PDB file of C-alpha atoms in Angstrom:
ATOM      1  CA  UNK T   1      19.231 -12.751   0.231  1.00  0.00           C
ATOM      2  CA  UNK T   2      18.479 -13.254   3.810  1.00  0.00           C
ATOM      3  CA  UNK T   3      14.697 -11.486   4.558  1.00  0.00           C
ATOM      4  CA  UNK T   4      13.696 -10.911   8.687  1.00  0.00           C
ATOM      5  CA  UNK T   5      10.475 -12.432   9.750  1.00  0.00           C
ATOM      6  CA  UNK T   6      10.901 -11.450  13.369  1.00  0.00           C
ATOM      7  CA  UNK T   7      11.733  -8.900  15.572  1.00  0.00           C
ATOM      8  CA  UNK T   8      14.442 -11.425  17.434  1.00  0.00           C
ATOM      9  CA  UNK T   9      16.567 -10.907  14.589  1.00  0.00           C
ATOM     10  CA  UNK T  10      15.220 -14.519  12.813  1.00  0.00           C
ATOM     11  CA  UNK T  11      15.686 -14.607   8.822  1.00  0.00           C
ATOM     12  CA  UNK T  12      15.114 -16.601   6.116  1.00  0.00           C
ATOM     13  CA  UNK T  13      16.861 -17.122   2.988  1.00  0.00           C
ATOM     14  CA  UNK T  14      14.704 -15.931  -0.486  1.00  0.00           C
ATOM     15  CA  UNK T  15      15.293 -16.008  -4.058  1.00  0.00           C
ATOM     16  CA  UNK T  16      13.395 -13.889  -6.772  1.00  0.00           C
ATOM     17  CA  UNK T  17      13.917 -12.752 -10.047  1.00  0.00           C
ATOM     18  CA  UNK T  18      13.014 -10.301 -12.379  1.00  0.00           C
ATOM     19  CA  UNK T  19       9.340 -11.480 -12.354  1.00  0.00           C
ATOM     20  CA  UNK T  20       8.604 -12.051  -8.981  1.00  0.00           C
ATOM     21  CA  UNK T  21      10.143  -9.426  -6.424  1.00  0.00           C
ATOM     22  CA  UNK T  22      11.553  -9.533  -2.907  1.00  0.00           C
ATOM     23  CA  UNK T  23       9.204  -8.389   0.256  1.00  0.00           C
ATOM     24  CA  UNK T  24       7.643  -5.064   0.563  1.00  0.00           C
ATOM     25  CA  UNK T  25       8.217  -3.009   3.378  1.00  0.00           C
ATOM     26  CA  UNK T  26       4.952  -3.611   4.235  1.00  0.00           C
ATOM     27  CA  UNK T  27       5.395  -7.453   4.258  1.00  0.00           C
ATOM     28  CA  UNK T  28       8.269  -7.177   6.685  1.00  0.00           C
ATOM     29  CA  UNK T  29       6.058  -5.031   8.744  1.00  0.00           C
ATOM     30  CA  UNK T  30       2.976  -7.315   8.470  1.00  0.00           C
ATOM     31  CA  UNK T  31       5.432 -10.437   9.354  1.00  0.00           C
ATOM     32  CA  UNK T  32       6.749  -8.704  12.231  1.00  0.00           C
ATOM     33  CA  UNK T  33       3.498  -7.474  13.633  1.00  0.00           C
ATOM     34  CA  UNK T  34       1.967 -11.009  13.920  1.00  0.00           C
ATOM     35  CA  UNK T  35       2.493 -12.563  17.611  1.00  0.00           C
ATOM     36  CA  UNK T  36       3.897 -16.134  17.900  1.00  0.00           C
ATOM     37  CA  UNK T  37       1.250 -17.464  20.101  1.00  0.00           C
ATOM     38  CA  UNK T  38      -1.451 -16.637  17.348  1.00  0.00           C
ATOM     39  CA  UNK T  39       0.687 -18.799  14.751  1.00  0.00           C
ATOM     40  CA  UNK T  40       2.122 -21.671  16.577  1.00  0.00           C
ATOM     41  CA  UNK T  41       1.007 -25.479  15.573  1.00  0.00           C
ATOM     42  CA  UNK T  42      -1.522 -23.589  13.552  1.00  0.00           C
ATOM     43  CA  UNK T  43      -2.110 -24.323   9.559  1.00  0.00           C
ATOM     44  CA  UNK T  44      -1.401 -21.484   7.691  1.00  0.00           C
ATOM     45  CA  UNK T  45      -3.028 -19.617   4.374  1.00  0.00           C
ATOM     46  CA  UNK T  46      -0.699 -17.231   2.079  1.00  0.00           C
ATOM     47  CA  UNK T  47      -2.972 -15.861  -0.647  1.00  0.00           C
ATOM     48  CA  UNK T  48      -0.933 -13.926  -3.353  1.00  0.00           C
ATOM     49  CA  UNK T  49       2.220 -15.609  -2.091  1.00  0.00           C
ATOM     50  CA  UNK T  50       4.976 -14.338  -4.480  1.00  0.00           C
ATOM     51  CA  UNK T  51       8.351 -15.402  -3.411  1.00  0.00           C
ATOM     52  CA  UNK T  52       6.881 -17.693  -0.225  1.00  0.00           C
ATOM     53  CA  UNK T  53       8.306 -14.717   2.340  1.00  0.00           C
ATOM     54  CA  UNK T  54       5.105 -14.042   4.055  1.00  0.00           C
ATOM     55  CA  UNK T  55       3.940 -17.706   4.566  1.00  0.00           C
ATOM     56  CA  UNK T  56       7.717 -19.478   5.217  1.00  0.00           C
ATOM     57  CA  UNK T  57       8.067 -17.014   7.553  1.00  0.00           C
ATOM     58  CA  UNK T  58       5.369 -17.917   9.509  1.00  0.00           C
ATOM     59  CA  UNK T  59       6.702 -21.344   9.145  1.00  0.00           C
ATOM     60  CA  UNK T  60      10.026 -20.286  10.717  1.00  0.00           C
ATOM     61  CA  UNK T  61       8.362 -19.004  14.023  1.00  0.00           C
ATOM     62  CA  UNK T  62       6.322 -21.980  14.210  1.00  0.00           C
ATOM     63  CA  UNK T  63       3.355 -22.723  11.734  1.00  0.00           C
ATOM     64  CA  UNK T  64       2.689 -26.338  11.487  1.00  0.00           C
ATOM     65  CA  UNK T  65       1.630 -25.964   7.738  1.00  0.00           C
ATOM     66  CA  UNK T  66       1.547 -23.410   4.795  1.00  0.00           C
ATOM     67  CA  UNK T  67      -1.200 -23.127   2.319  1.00  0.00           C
ATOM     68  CA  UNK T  68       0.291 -20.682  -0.781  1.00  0.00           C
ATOM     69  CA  UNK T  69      -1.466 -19.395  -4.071  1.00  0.00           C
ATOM     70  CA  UNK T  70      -0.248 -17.255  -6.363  1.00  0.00           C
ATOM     71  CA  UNK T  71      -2.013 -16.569  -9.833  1.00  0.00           C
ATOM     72  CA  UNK T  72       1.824 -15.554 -11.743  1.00  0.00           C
ATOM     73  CA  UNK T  73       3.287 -19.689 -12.269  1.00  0.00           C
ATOM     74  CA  UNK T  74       6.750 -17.912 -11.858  1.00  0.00           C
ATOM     75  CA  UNK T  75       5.799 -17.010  -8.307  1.00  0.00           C
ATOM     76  CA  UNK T  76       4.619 -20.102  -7.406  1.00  0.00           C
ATOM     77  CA  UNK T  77       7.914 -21.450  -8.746  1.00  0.00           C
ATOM     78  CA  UNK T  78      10.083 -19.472  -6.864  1.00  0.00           C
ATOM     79  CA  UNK T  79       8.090 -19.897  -3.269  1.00  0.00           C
ATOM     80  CA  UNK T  80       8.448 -23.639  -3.848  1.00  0.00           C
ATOM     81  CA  UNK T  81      12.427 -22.936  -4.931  1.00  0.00           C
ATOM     82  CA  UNK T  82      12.421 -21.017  -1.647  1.00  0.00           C
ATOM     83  CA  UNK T  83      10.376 -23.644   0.428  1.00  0.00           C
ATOM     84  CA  UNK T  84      13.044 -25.919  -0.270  1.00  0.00           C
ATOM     85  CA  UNK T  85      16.079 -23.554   0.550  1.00  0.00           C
ATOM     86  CA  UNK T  86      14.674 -23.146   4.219  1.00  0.00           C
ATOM     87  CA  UNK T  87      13.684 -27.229   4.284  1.00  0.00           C
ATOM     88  CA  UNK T  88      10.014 -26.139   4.429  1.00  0.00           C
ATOM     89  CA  UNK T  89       9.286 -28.687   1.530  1.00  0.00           C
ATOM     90  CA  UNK T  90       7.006 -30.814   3.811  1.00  0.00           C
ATOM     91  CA  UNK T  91       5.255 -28.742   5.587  1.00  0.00           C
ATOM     92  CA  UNK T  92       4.143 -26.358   2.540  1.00  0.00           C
ATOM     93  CA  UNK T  93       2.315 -26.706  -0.442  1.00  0.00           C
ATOM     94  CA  UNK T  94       1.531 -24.044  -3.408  1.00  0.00           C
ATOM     95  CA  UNK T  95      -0.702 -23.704  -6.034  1.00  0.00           C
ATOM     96  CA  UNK T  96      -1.362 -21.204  -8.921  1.00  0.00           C
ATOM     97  CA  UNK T  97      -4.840 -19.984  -8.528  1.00  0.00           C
ATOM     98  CA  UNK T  98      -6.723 -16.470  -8.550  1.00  0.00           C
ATOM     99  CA  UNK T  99      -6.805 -15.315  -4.867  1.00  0.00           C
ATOM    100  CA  UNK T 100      -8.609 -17.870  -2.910  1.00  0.00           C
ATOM    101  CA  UNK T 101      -9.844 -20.327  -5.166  1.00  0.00           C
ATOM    102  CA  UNK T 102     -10.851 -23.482  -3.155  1.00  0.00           C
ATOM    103  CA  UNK T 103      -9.814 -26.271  -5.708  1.00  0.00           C
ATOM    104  CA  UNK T 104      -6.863 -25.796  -8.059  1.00  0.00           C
ATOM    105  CA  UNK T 105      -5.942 -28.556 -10.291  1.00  0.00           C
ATOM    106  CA  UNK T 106      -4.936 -31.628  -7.986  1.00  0.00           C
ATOM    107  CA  UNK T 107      -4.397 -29.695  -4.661  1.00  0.00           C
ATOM    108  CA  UNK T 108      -7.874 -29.461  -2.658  1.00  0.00           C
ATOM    109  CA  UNK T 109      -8.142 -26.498  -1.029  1.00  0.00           C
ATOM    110  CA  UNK T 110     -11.044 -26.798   0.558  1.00  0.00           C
ATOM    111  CA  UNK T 111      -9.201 -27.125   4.259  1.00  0.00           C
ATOM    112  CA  UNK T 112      -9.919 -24.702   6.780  1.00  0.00           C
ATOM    113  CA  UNK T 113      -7.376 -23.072   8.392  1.00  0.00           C
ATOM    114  CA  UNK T 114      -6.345 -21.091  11.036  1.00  0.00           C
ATOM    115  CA  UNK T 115      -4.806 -18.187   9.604  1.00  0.00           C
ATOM    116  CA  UNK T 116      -4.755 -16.517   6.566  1.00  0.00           C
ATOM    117  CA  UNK T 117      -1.857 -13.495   5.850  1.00  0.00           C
ATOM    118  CA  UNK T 118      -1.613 -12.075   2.968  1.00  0.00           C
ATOM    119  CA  UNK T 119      -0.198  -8.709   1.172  1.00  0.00           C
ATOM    120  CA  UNK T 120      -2.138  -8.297  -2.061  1.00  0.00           C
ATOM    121  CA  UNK T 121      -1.168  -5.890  -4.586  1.00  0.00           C
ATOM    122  CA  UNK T 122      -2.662  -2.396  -3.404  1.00  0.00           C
ATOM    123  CA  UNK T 123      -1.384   0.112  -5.963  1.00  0.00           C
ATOM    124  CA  UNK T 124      -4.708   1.895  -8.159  1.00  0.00           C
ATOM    125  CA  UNK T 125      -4.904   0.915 -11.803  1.00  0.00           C
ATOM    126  CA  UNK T 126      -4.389   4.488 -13.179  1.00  0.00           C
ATOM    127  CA  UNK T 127      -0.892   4.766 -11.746  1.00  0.00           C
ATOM    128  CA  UNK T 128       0.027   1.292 -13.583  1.00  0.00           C
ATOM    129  CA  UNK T 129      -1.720   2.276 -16.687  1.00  0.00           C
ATOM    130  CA  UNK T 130       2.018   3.684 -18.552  1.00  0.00           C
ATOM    131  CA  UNK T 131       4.080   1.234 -16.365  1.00  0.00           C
ATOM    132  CA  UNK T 132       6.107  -1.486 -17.974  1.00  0.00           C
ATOM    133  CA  UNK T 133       3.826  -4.545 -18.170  1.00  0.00           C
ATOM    134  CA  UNK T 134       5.635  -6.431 -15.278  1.00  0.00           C
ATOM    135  CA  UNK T 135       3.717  -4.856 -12.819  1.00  0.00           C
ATOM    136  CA  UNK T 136       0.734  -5.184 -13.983  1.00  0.00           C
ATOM    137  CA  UNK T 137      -0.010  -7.763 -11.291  1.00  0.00           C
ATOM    138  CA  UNK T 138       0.235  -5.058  -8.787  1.00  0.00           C
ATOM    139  CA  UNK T 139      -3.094  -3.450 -10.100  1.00  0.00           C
ATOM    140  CA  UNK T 140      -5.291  -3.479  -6.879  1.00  0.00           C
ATOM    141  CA  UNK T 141      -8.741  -1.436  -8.761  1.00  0.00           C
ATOM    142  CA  UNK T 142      -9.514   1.887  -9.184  1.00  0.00           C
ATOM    143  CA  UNK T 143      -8.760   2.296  -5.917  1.00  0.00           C
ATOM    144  CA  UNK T 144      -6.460   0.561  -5.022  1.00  0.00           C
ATOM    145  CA  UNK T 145      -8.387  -1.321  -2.946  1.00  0.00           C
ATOM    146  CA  UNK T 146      -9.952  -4.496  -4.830  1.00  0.00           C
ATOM    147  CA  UNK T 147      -7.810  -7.228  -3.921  1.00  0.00           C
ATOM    148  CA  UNK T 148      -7.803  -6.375  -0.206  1.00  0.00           C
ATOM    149  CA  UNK T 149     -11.139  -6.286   0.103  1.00  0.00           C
ATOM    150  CA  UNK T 150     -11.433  -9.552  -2.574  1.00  0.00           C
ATOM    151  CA  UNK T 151      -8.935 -11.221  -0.193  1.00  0.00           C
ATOM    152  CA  UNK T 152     -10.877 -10.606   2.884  1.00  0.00           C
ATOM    153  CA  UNK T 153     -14.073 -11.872   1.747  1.00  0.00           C
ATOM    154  CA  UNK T 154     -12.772 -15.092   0.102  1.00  0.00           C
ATOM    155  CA  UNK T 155     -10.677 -15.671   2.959  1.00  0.00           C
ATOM    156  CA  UNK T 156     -13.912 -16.282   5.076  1.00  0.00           C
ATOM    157  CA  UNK T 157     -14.134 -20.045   3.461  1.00  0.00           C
ATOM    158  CA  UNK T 158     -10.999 -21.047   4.104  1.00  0.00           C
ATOM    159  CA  UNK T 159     -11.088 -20.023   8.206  1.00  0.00           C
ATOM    160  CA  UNK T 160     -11.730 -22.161  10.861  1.00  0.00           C
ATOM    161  CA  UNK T 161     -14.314 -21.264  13.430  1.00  0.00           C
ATOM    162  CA  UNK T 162     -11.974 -20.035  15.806  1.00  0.00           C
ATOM    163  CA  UNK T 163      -9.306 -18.755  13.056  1.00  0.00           C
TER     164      UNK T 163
END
């Protein structure tokens, strides 16, 4: 399926399956919300990458690099499946890890970067608690709120000064 990451109309092609699903809403909206010049040449940071949409997509309006982590190995599968099917395979890399993790097996993380995006799962624990258990990586706390705020303080290591 073909997946906008602009507002000129630009797409990308994505796969997913039944464990990793397609952009939110609120991922197209993030995408579209972030302004070229704050992305261009820049090395980029997807944390909770699913399918790759997010961080590719920065890629196709000019990122020089993508950083992606995942914690499901299926999603991690399928952004690198989908890295491929735009011919981002060189300028990306992904790794399963928990949120921001700096070191994950061989990949060093440890980089700083320039920007990090991200759409963590944001739906409260009680309304997952009778769902089937494939969402169950879209718990975001009691709140709903955990991850966000998880994401945003991790994310602090892996800026750059001026990112």
């Amino acid at each position: 399926m073909k997946v906008g990451v602009s507002n000129n109309g630009e797409t990308i092609e994505l796969e997913h399956g039944a464990d990793v699903f397609p952009p939110s809403v609120a991922s197209v909206i993030l995408l579209c919300s972030v302004n070229d010049a704050d992305i261009k040449d820049k090395n980029t940071a997807d944390i909770g990458c699913g399918t790759g949409y997010l961080g590719l997509g920065l890629l196709a309006r000019g990122a020089a690099r993508l950083y992606g982590t995942d914690i499901q190995n299926k999603a991690i599968e399928t952004a690198r499946k989908n890295a491929a099917l735009n011919n981002f395979e060189n300028r990306s890399t992904f790794a399963v890890s928990d949120l921001c993790e700096p070191k994950i097996d061989e990949v060093d993380f440890t980089f700083k970067t320039d920007v990090v995006i991200s759409n963590p799962p944001q739906t409260p624990n009680v309304l997952l608690a009778k769902a089937d258990s494939r969402f169950l990586g879209s718990a975001g706390g009691a709140l709903g709120n955990d991850k966000i705020l998880n994401v945003l303080e991790q994310s602090r290591r892996w800026l750059a000064a001026d990112g």
